Amino acid sequence: MTPATPVRPTYAESGPIALHWNAVSEKGRGYDLDKFCSEIERLPRKQLWRYAQAGDLPGDAREINTDDLEKIVRANQGRNGFAYTHYPVDEPGNARAIAKANRDGFTVNLSANSLEHADELSRYKIAPVVCLLPEGTTKSLKTPQGRHVSVCPASIRDDVSCATCGICATQRRAIIGFPVHGSSKAKAQKVFMLKQV
């Protein structure tokens, strides 16, 4: 089964990520899945790494390609990989694939567009949850149903990055919140505000 081209997220429409995305799409950069998995297997044991800075899990934006995800999960064994997904978890096949990846050591975070959406995704109890927060948020807060939301440390501290933090690679109860930022922050802020009404 050939993996489908992932849908480009809003934040990958401009800047350095867009340049890289375009080069990959034009076959000037990147690997096929088998080569990618062999590169993962070459990482040191317990190495923290992030899958897909832009994009999502393999699939067609509605249904996860479980065979391809399983290859990534197997390659990650003994390492500390993590990812984020917007795949619909009310699709049973997606929910099973995400839950299995998390059980097998590859952390897949469910991405929410609002605090209400974070509550909805948390009810599935299959994976940790992350969500958008309004621009400038610096302090922890609660979802409407009382779940704790910690602000991403890398978004509020200069001495922390994804490479030094690793919280998104852990199985946890706390939701991690990402204040909107970058060249597409106005679009992201609009999505967050729409979900609050």
PDB file of C-alpha atoms in Angstrom:
ATOM      1  CA  MET A   1       0.000   0.000   0.000  1.00  0.00           C
ATOM      2  CA  THR A   2       1.519   3.342  -1.009  1.00  0.00           C
ATOM      3  CA  PRO A   3       1.287   6.097   1.598  1.00  0.00           C
ATOM      4  CA  ALA A   4      -0.868   9.019   0.498  1.00  0.00           C
ATOM      5  CA  THR A   5       0.499  12.538   0.341  1.00  0.00           C
ATOM      6  CA  PRO A   6      -0.234  14.184   3.687  1.00  0.00           C
ATOM      7  CA  VAL A   7      -2.410  17.266   3.808  1.00  0.00           C
ATOM      8  CA  ARG A   8      -0.330  20.415   4.339  1.00  0.00           C
ATOM      9  CA  PRO A   9      -1.285  22.148   7.597  1.00  0.00           C
ATOM     10  CA  THR A  10      -1.773  25.921   7.707  1.00  0.00           C
ATOM     11  CA  TYR A  11       1.532  26.571   9.515  1.00  0.00           C
ATOM     12  CA  ALA A  12       3.454  24.875   6.668  1.00  0.00           C
ATOM     13  CA  GLU A  13       2.163  27.248   3.987  1.00  0.00           C
ATOM     14  CA  SER A  14       5.029  29.716   4.338  1.00  0.00           C
ATOM     15  CA  GLY A  15       8.547  30.132   5.694  1.00  0.00           C
ATOM     16  CA  PRO A  16      11.285  27.486   6.060  1.00  0.00           C
ATOM     17  CA  ILE A  17       8.834  24.619   6.615  1.00  0.00           C
ATOM     18  CA  ALA A  18       7.098  25.422   3.308  1.00  0.00           C
ATOM     19  CA  LEU A  19      10.448  25.422   1.480  1.00  0.00           C
ATOM     20  CA  HIS A  20      11.270  21.994   2.883  1.00  0.00           C
ATOM     21  CA  TRP A  21       7.739  20.659   2.244  1.00  0.00           C
ATOM     22  CA  ASN A  22       7.915  21.797  -1.398  1.00  0.00           C
ATOM     23  CA  ALA A  23      11.321  20.137  -1.887  1.00  0.00           C
ATOM     24  CA  VAL A  24       9.985  16.861  -0.478  1.00  0.00           C
ATOM     25  CA  SER A  25       6.856  17.057  -2.649  1.00  0.00           C
ATOM     26  CA  GLU A  26       9.027  17.613  -5.736  1.00  0.00           C
ATOM     27  CA  LYS A  27      11.194  14.593  -4.791  1.00  0.00           C
ATOM     28  CA  GLY A  28      14.259  16.792  -4.309  1.00  0.00           C
ATOM     29  CA  ARG A  29      14.531  15.831  -0.654  1.00  0.00           C
ATOM     30  CA  GLY A  30      13.407  13.080   1.691  1.00  0.00           C
ATOM     31  CA  TYR A  31      13.150   9.286   1.747  1.00  0.00           C
ATOM     32  CA  ASP A  32      10.628   6.610   1.032  1.00  0.00           C
ATOM     33  CA  LEU A  33       9.130   5.003   4.141  1.00  0.00           C
ATOM     34  CA  ASP A  34      11.492   2.002   4.242  1.00  0.00           C
ATOM     35  CA  LYS A  35      14.595   4.198   4.086  1.00  0.00           C
ATOM     36  CA  PHE A  36      13.062   6.541   6.670  1.00  0.00           C
ATOM     37  CA  CYS A  37      12.461   3.619   9.040  1.00  0.00           C
ATOM     38  CA  SER A  38      16.029   2.389   8.587  1.00  0.00           C
ATOM     39  CA  GLU A  39      17.228   5.885   9.565  1.00  0.00           C
ATOM     40  CA  ILE A  40      15.055   5.746  12.708  1.00  0.00           C
ATOM     41  CA  GLU A  41      16.592   2.378  13.585  1.00  0.00           C
ATOM     42  CA  ARG A  42      20.060   3.948  13.381  1.00  0.00           C
ATOM     43  CA  LEU A  43      19.207   6.483  16.107  1.00  0.00           C
ATOM     44  CA  PRO A  44      20.804   5.818  19.514  1.00  0.00           C
ATOM     45  CA  ARG A  45      18.757   3.966  22.115  1.00  0.00           C
ATOM     46  CA  LYS A  46      16.355   6.259  24.036  1.00  0.00           C
ATOM     47  CA  GLN A  47      16.893   9.036  21.454  1.00  0.00           C
ATOM     48  CA  LEU A  48      14.147  11.681  21.555  1.00  0.00           C
ATOM     49  CA  TRP A  49      12.866  12.449  18.044  1.00  0.00           C
ATOM     50  CA  ARG A  50       9.798  14.018  16.488  1.00  0.00           C
ATOM     51  CA  TYR A  51       7.906  12.630  13.526  1.00  0.00           C
ATOM     52  CA  ALA A  52       6.458  15.079  10.954  1.00  0.00           C
ATOM     53  CA  GLN A  53       7.165  18.654  11.968  1.00  0.00           C
ATOM     54  CA  ALA A  54       4.444  19.432   9.446  1.00  0.00           C
ATOM     55  CA  GLY A  55       1.851  16.987   8.225  1.00  0.00           C
ATOM     56  CA  ASP A  56       0.335  14.039  10.021  1.00  0.00           C
ATOM     57  CA  LEU A  57       0.507  10.263  10.334  1.00  0.00           C
ATOM     58  CA  PRO A  58       0.569   8.239   7.096  1.00  0.00           C
ATOM     59  CA  GLY A  59      -2.825   7.983   5.430  1.00  0.00           C
ATOM     60  CA  ASP A  60      -5.311  10.005   3.431  1.00  0.00           C
ATOM     61  CA  ALA A  61      -6.411  12.591   6.063  1.00  0.00           C
ATOM     62  CA  ARG A  62      -9.503  10.484   6.922  1.00  0.00           C
ATOM     63  CA  GLU A  63      -8.048   7.054   7.584  1.00  0.00           C
ATOM     64  CA  ILE A  64      -4.622   6.178   8.999  1.00  0.00           C
ATOM     65  CA  ASN A  65      -2.520   3.798   6.936  1.00  0.00           C
ATOM     66  CA  THR A  66      -2.053   1.278   9.771  1.00  0.00           C
ATOM     67  CA  ASP A  67       0.601  -0.760   7.930  1.00  0.00           C
ATOM     68  CA  ASP A  68       2.807   2.308   7.447  1.00  0.00           C
ATOM     69  CA  LEU A  69       2.252   3.528  11.008  1.00  0.00           C
ATOM     70  CA  GLU A  70       3.187   0.076  12.310  1.00  0.00           C
ATOM     71  CA  LYS A  71       6.493   0.238  10.380  1.00  0.00           C
ATOM     72  CA  ILE A  72       7.314   3.534  12.084  1.00  0.00           C
ATOM     73  CA  VAL A  73       6.334   2.156  15.506  1.00  0.00           C
ATOM     74  CA  ARG A  74       8.545  -0.927  15.011  1.00  0.00           C
ATOM     75  CA  ALA A  75      11.493   1.212  13.883  1.00  0.00           C
ATOM     76  CA  ASN A  76      11.056   3.349  17.007  1.00  0.00           C
ATOM     77  CA  GLN A  77      11.465   0.410  19.417  1.00  0.00           C
ATOM     78  CA  GLY A  78      13.918   1.436  22.132  1.00  0.00           C
ATOM     79  CA  ARG A  79      13.764   5.072  21.041  1.00  0.00           C
ATOM     80  CA  ASN A  80      11.621   7.969  22.173  1.00  0.00           C
ATOM     81  CA  GLY A  81       9.641   9.096  19.122  1.00  0.00           C
ATOM     82  CA  PHE A  82       6.511  11.216  19.208  1.00  0.00           C
ATOM     83  CA  ALA A  83       3.989  12.721  16.801  1.00  0.00           C
ATOM     84  CA  TYR A  84       0.779  14.724  16.650  1.00  0.00           C
ATOM     85  CA  THR A  85      -2.397  13.837  14.771  1.00  0.00           C
ATOM     86  CA  HIS A  86      -5.637  15.445  13.640  1.00  0.00           C
ATOM     87  CA  TYR A  87      -7.051  12.145  12.330  1.00  0.00           C
ATOM     88  CA  PRO A  88     -10.644  11.662  13.509  1.00  0.00           C
ATOM     89  CA  VAL A  89     -10.665   9.305  16.477  1.00  0.00           C
ATOM     90  CA  ASP A  90     -14.383   8.626  16.161  1.00  0.00           C
ATOM     91  CA  GLU A  91     -13.260   6.394  13.268  1.00  0.00           C
ATOM     92  CA  PRO A  92     -12.645   3.070  15.109  1.00  0.00           C
ATOM     93  CA  GLY A  93      -9.698   2.033  12.920  1.00  0.00           C
ATOM     94  CA  ASN A  94      -7.919   5.319  13.638  1.00  0.00           C
ATOM     95  CA  ALA A  95      -8.579   5.057  17.367  1.00  0.00           C
ATOM     96  CA  ARG A  96      -7.218   1.494  17.467  1.00  0.00           C
ATOM     97  CA  ALA A  97      -4.087   2.435  15.491  1.00  0.00           C
ATOM     98  CA  ILE A  98      -3.337   5.444  17.711  1.00  0.00           C
ATOM     99  CA  ALA A  99      -3.924   3.500  20.933  1.00  0.00           C
ATOM    100  CA  LYS A 100      -1.681   0.664  19.729  1.00  0.00           C
ATOM    101  CA  ALA A 101       1.127   3.033  18.707  1.00  0.00           C
ATOM    102  CA  ASN A 102       1.030   4.588  22.185  1.00  0.00           C
ATOM    103  CA  ARG A 103       1.022   1.183  23.899  1.00  0.00           C
ATOM    104  CA  ASP A 104       3.990   0.125  21.762  1.00  0.00           C
ATOM    105  CA  GLY A 105       6.143   3.108  22.731  1.00  0.00           C
ATOM    106  CA  PHE A 106       5.544   5.644  19.955  1.00  0.00           C
ATOM    107  CA  THR A 107       3.674   8.581  21.487  1.00  0.00           C
ATOM    108  CA  VAL A 108       0.939   9.943  19.235  1.00  0.00           C
ATOM    109  CA  ASN A 109      -0.646  13.092  20.677  1.00  0.00           C
ATOM    110  CA  LEU A 110      -4.236  13.932  19.731  1.00  0.00           C
ATOM    111  CA  SER A 111      -4.333  17.543  18.461  1.00  0.00           C
ATOM    112  CA  ALA A 112      -7.275  19.684  19.567  1.00  0.00           C
ATOM    113  CA  ASN A 113      -8.272  23.061  18.144  1.00  0.00           C
ATOM    114  CA  SER A 114      -9.789  24.381  21.377  1.00  0.00           C
ATOM    115  CA  LEU A 115     -10.207  23.631  25.063  1.00  0.00           C
ATOM    116  CA  GLU A 116     -13.645  22.082  24.392  1.00  0.00           C
ATOM    117  CA  HIS A 117     -12.156  19.898  21.675  1.00  0.00           C
ATOM    118  CA  ALA A 118      -9.398  18.846  24.114  1.00  0.00           C
ATOM    119  CA  ASP A 119     -12.102  17.674  26.546  1.00  0.00           C
ATOM    120  CA  GLU A 120     -13.784  15.729  23.750  1.00  0.00           C
ATOM    121  CA  LEU A 121     -10.546  13.996  22.682  1.00  0.00           C
ATOM    122  CA  SER A 122      -9.542  13.254  26.283  1.00  0.00           C
ATOM    123  CA  ARG A 123     -12.704  11.210  26.775  1.00  0.00           C
ATOM    124  CA  TYR A 124     -11.392   8.576  24.348  1.00  0.00           C
ATOM    125  CA  LYS A 125      -8.533   7.731  26.756  1.00  0.00           C
ATOM    126  CA  ILE A 126      -6.344   6.387  23.941  1.00  0.00           C
ATOM    127  CA  ALA A 127      -3.537   8.970  23.848  1.00  0.00           C
ATOM    128  CA  PRO A 128      -2.236  12.166  25.396  1.00  0.00           C
ATOM    129  CA  VAL A 129      -3.822  15.402  24.142  1.00  0.00           C
ATOM    130  CA  VAL A 130      -2.428  18.760  23.022  1.00  0.00           C
ATOM    131  CA  CYS A 131      -4.366  21.880  22.043  1.00  0.00           C
ATOM    132  CA  LEU A 132      -4.144  25.376  20.644  1.00  0.00           C
ATOM    133  CA  LEU A 133      -4.218  28.277  23.087  1.00  0.00           C
ATOM    134  CA  PRO A 134      -4.766  31.993  22.455  1.00  0.00           C
ATOM    135  CA  GLU A 135      -1.695  34.023  21.517  1.00  0.00           C
ATOM    136  CA  GLY A 136       0.265  35.170  24.551  1.00  0.00           C
ATOM    137  CA  THR A 137      -0.974  32.486  26.986  1.00  0.00           C
ATOM    138  CA  THR A 138       1.789  31.876  29.560  1.00  0.00           C
ATOM    139  CA  LYS A 139       0.042  30.284  32.546  1.00  0.00           C
ATOM    140  CA  SER A 140      -1.610  26.909  33.102  1.00  0.00           C
ATOM    141  CA  LEU A 141      -5.390  26.793  32.824  1.00  0.00           C
ATOM    142  CA  LYS A 142      -8.318  24.382  32.898  1.00  0.00           C
ATOM    143  CA  THR A 143     -10.581  23.061  30.186  1.00  0.00           C
ATOM    144  CA  PRO A 144     -14.346  23.600  30.594  1.00  0.00           C
ATOM    145  CA  GLN A 145     -14.534  20.117  32.183  1.00  0.00           C
ATOM    146  CA  GLY A 146     -11.690  20.872  34.601  1.00  0.00           C
ATOM    147  CA  ARG A 147      -8.753  19.112  32.917  1.00  0.00           C
ATOM    148  CA  HIS A 148      -5.330  20.648  33.577  1.00  0.00           C
ATOM    149  CA  VAL A 149      -3.619  22.359  30.616  1.00  0.00           C
ATOM    150  CA  SER A 150       0.101  23.115  30.910  1.00  0.00           C
ATOM    151  CA  VAL A 151       1.567  25.641  28.498  1.00  0.00           C
ATOM    152  CA  CYS A 152       4.337  24.174  26.327  1.00  0.00           C
ATOM    153  CA  PRO A 153       7.594  25.040  28.143  1.00  0.00           C
ATOM    154  CA  ALA A 154       9.406  25.738  24.857  1.00  0.00           C
ATOM    155  CA  SER A 155       6.848  28.423  23.985  1.00  0.00           C
ATOM    156  CA  ILE A 156       7.461  30.432  27.164  1.00  0.00           C
ATOM    157  CA  ARG A 157      11.121  29.784  28.042  1.00  0.00           C
ATOM    158  CA  ASP A 158      14.189  30.602  25.974  1.00  0.00           C
ATOM    159  CA  ASP A 159      16.230  27.814  27.585  1.00  0.00           C
ATOM    160  CA  VAL A 160      13.807  25.018  26.583  1.00  0.00           C
ATOM    161  CA  SER A 161      13.215  23.391  23.184  1.00  0.00           C
ATOM    162  CA  CYS A 162      11.521  20.209  21.978  1.00  0.00           C
ATOM    163  CA  ALA A 163      14.969  18.600  22.014  1.00  0.00           C
ATOM    164  CA  THR A 164      15.486  19.357  25.714  1.00  0.00           C
ATOM    165  CA  CYS A 165      11.908  19.051  26.996  1.00  0.00           C
ATOM    166  CA  GLY A 166      10.406  15.789  25.762  1.00  0.00           C
ATOM    167  CA  ILE A 167       7.055  16.183  27.557  1.00  0.00           C
ATOM    168  CA  CYS A 168       5.131  15.490  24.327  1.00  0.00           C
ATOM    169  CA  ALA A 169       6.881  12.119  24.114  1.00  0.00           C
ATOM    170  CA  THR A 170       5.380  10.990  27.423  1.00  0.00           C
ATOM    171  CA  GLN A 171       2.135   9.307  28.359  1.00  0.00           C
ATOM    172  CA  ARG A 172       0.474  11.851  30.651  1.00  0.00           C
ATOM    173  CA  ARG A 173      -2.853  13.164  31.907  1.00  0.00           C
ATOM    174  CA  ALA A 174      -2.061  16.872  31.529  1.00  0.00           C
ATOM    175  CA  ILE A 175      -2.971  18.466  28.230  1.00  0.00           C
ATOM    176  CA  ILE A 176      -0.138  20.453  26.672  1.00  0.00           C
ATOM    177  CA  GLY A 177      -1.220  23.798  25.223  1.00  0.00           C
ATOM    178  CA  PHE A 178       0.526  25.622  22.383  1.00  0.00           C
ATOM    179  CA  PRO A 179      -0.118  29.377  22.144  1.00  0.00           C
ATOM    180  CA  VAL A 180      -0.696  30.286  18.494  1.00  0.00           C
ATOM    181  CA  HIS A 181       2.391  31.792  16.858  1.00  0.00           C
ATOM    182  CA  GLY A 182       4.211  32.232  13.560  1.00  0.00           C
ATOM    183  CA  SER A 183       3.088  33.617  10.218  1.00  0.00           C
ATOM    184  CA  SER A 184      -0.266  31.793  10.367  1.00  0.00           C
ATOM    185  CA  LYS A 185      -1.153  32.764  13.938  1.00  0.00           C
ATOM    186  CA  ALA A 186      -4.113  34.895  12.839  1.00  0.00           C
ATOM    187  CA  LYS A 187      -5.703  31.872  11.122  1.00  0.00           C
ATOM    188  CA  ALA A 188      -4.989  29.628  14.113  1.00  0.00           C
ATOM    189  CA  GLN A 189      -6.366  32.225  16.550  1.00  0.00           C
ATOM    190  CA  LYS A 190      -9.547  32.423  14.466  1.00  0.00           C
ATOM    191  CA  VAL A 191      -9.965  28.608  14.642  1.00  0.00           C
ATOM    192  CA  PHE A 192      -9.514  28.687  18.415  1.00  0.00           C
ATOM    193  CA  MET A 193     -12.020  31.519  18.870  1.00  0.00           C
ATOM    194  CA  LEU A 194     -14.639  29.835  16.649  1.00  0.00           C
ATOM    195  CA  LYS A 195     -14.508  26.733  18.829  1.00  0.00           C
ATOM    196  CA  GLN A 196     -15.181  28.739  21.999  1.00  0.00           C
ATOM    197  CA  VAL A 197     -18.691  29.884  20.977  1.00  0.00           C
TER     198      VAL A 197
END
